[in-house]
CSV table of C-alpha atoms in Angstrom, one decimal:
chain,number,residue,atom,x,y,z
A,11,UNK,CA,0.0,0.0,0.0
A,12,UNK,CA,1.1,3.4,-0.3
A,13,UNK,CA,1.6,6.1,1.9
A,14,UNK,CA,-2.4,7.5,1.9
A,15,UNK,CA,-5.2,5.7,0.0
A,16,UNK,CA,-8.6,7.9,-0.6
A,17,UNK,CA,-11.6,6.2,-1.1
A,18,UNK,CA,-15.2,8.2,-2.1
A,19,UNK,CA,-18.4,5.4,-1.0
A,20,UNK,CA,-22.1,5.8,-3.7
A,21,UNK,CA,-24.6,4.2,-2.4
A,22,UNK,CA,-28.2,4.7,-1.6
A,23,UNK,CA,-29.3,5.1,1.9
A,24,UNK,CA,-30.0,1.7,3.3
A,25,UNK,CA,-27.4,-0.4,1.0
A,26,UNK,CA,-24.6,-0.2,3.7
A,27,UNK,CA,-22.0,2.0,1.9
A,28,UNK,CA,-21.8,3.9,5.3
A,29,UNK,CA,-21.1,0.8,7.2
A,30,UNK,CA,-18.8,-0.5,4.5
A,31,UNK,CA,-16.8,2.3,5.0
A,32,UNK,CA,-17.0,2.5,8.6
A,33,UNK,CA,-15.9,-1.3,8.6
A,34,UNK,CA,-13.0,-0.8,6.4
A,35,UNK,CA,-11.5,1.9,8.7
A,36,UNK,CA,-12.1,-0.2,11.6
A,37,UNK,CA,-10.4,-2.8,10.2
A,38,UNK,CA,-7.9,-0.8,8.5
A,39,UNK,CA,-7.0,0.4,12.3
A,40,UNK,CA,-7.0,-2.9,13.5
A,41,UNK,CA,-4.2,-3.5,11.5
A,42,UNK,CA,-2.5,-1.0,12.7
A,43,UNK,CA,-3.2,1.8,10.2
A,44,UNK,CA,-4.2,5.0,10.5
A,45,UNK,CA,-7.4,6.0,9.1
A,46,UNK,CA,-10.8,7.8,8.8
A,47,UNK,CA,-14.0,6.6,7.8
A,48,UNK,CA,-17.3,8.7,7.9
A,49,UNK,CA,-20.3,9.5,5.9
A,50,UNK,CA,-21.7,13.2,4.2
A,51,UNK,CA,-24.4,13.8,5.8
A,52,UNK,CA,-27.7,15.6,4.5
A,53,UNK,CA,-31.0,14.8,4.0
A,54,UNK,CA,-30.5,10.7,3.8
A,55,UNK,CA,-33.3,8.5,3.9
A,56,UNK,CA,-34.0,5.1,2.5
A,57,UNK,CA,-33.2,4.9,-1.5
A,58,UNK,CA,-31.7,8.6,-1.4
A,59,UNK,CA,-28.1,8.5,-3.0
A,60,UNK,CA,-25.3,8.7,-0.2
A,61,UNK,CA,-21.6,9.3,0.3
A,62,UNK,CA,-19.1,8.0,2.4
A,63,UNK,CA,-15.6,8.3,2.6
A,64,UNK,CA,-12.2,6.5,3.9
A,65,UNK,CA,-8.6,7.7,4.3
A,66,UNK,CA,-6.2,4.6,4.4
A,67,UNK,CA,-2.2,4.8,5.2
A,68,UNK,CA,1.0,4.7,7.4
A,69,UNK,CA,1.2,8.0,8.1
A,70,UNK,CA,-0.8,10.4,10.4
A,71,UNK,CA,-3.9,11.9,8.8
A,72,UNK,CA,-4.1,15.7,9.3
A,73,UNK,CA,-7.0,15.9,6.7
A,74,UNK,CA,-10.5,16.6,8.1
A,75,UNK,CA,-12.8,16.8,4.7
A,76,UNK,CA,-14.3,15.5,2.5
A,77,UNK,CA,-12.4,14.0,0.0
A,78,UNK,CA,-13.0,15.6,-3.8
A,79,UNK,CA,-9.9,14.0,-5.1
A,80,UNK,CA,-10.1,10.4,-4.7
A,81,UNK,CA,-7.7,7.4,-5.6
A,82,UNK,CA,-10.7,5.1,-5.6
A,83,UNK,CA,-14.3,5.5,-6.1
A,84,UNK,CA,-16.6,2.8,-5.0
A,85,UNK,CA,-20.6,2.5,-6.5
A,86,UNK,CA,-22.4,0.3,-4.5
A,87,UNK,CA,-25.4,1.2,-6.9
A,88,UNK,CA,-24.8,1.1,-10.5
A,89,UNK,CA,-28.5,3.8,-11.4
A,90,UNK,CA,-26.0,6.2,-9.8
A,91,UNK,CA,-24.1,6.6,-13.1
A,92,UNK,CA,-27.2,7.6,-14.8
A,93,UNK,CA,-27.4,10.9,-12.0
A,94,UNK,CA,-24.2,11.3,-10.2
A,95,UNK,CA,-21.1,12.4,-11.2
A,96,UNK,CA,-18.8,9.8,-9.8
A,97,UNK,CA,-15.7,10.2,-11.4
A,98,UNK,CA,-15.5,13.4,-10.4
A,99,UNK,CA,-11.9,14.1,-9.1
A,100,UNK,CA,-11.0,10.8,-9.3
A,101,UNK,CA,-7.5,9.7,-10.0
A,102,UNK,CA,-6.3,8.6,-13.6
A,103,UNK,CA,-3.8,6.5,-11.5
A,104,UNK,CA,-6.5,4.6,-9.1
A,105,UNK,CA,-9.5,3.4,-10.1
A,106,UNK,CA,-13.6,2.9,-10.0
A,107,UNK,CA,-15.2,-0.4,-8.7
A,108,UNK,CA,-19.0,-0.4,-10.1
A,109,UNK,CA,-21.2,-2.8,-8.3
A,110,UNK,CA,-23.0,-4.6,-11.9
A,111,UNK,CA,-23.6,-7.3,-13.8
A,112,UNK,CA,-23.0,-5.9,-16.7
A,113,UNK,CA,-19.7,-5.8,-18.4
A,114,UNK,CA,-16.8,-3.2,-18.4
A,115,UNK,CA,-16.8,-2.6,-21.7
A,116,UNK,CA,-20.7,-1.9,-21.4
A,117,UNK,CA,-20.3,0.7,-18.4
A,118,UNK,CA,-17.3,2.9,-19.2
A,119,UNK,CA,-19.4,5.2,-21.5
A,120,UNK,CA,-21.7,6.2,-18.4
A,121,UNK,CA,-18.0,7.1,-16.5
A,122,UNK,CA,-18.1,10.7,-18.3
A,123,UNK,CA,-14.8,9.9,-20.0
A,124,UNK,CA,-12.9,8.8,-17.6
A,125,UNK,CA,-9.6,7.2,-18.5
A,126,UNK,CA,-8.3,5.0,-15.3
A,127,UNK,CA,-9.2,2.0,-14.7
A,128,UNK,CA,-12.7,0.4,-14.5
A,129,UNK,CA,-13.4,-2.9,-12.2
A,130,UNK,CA,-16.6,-4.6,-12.0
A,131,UNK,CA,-18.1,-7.1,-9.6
A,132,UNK,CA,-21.8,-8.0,-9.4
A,133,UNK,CA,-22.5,-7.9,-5.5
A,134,UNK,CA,-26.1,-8.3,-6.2
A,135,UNK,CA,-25.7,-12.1,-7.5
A,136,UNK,CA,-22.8,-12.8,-4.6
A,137,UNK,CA,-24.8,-11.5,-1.9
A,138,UNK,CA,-27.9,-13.1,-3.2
A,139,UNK,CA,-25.9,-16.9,-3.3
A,140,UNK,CA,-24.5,-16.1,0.1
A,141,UNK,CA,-26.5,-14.3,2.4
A,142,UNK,CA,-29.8,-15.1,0.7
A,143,UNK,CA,-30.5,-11.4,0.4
A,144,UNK,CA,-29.3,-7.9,-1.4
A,145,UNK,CA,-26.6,-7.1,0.8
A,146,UNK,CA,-24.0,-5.5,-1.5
A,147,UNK,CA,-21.7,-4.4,1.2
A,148,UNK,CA,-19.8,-7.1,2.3
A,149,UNK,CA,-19.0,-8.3,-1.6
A,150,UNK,CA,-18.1,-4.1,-2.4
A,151,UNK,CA,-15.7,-3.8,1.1
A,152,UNK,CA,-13.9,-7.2,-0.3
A,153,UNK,CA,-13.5,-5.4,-3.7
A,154,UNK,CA,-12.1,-2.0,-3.1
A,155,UNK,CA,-9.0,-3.9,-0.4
A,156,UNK,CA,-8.7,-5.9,-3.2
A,157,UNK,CA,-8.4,-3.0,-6.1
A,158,UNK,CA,-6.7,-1.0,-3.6
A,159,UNK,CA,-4.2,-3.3,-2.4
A,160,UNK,CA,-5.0,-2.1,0.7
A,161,UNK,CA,-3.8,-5.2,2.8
A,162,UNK,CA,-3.3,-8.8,1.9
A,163,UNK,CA,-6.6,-11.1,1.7
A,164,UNK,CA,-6.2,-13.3,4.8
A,165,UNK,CA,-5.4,-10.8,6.9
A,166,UNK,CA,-8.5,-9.1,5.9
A,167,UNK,CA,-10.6,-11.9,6.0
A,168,UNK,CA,-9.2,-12.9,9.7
A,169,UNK,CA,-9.8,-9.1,10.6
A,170,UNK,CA,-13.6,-9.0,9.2
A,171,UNK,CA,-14.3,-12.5,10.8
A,172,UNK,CA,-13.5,-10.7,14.2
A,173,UNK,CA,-15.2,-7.9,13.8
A,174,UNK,CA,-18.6,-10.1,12.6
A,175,UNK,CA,-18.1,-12.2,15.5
A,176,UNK,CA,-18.3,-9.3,17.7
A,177,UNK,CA,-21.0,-7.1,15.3
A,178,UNK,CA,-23.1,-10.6,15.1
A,179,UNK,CA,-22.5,-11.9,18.6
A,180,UNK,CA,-26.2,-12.2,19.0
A,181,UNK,CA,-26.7,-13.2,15.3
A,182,UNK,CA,-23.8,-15.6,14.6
A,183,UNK,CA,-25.6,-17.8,11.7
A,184,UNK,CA,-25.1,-14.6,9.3
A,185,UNK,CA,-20.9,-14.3,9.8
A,186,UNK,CA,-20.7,-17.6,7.2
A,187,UNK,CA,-22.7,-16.3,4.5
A,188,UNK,CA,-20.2,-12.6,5.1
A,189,UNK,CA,-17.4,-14.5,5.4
A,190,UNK,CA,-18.4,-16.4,2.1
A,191,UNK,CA,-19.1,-13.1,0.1
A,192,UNK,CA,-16.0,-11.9,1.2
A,193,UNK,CA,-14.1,-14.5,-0.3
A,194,UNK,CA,-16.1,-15.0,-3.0
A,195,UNK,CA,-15.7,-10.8,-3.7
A,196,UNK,CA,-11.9,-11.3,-3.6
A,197,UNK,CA,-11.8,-13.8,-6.0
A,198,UNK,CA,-14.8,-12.2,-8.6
A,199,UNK,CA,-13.7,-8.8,-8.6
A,200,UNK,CA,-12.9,-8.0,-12.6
């Protein structure tokens, strides 16, 4: 990883982008990292298109904003394209990870030109297989570490089976199916 990773979340309200990025700084700290992970609040409510956001790195973090230039953009919610501008900013020398079923090929005109590089992963059908329901936010936080090189997969996966066991404690018969779309993410991810 380098020195700072930024990461900009798209989601609608109620998909878990928020929590994603919440779980990836936690995690992220866990390991010893620094970090920040925290939501742009307004007038969120169920289905209402959402931002959250995640500095990642080895250094202190003096930063407290938003974050308009990105290394990584992550769209938990493909309609997004169609109203959001969410390569805006975003690094040439990062990347955008679009949650879809549909090719990259098939996407990239809806990316406003953008040049870097474009990975896919359809969430909806891993979540669906593993949890039993649309839950894109484990299969997305699996993505961007991966994309990101953020830290290597079984330390991830050991640090996110933790922190379901202690997020779960009272539901533990949903930390397999997460811990299965986490893997399965990791190894999907186009």
């Amino acid at each position: 990883m380098r020195k700072h990773i930024e990461i900009r979340w798209h989601g609608r309200g109620g998909q878990g982008a928020k929590t994603a990025a919440l779980l990836l700084a936690d995690v992220a700290w866990s390991t010893g990292m620094y970090v920040q992970g925290f939501p742009e609040y307004g007038p969120e409510r169920m289905g209402a298109p959402i931002t959250a956001y995640n500095r990642i790195g080895d250094t202190e973090i003096r930063a407290h904003s938003n974050i308009y230039y990105p290394d990584y953009v992550v769209v938990v919610d493909e309609t997004l394209l169609h109203s959001v501008d969410v390569t805006k900013g975003l690094s040439k020398d990062g990347g955008i990870l679009i949650n879809t079923e549909k090719s990259k090929e098939e996407i990239v005109s809806l990316l406003n030109g953008y040049e870097g590089k474009v990975y896919t992963i359809d969430a909806r059908k891993i979540s669906m297989e593993t949890l039993g329901k649309y839950f894109p936010n484990s299969p997305m936080l699996a993505g961007i570490v991966k994309v990101a090189n953020i830290m290597e997969k079984d330390e991830f996966l050991s640090q996110m089976e933790a922190s379901y066991q202690h997020k779960f404690a009272k539901k533990p018969e949903v930390i397999e199916g997460n811990m299965q779309a986490l893997r399965r993410a990791f190894e999907e991810v186009q």
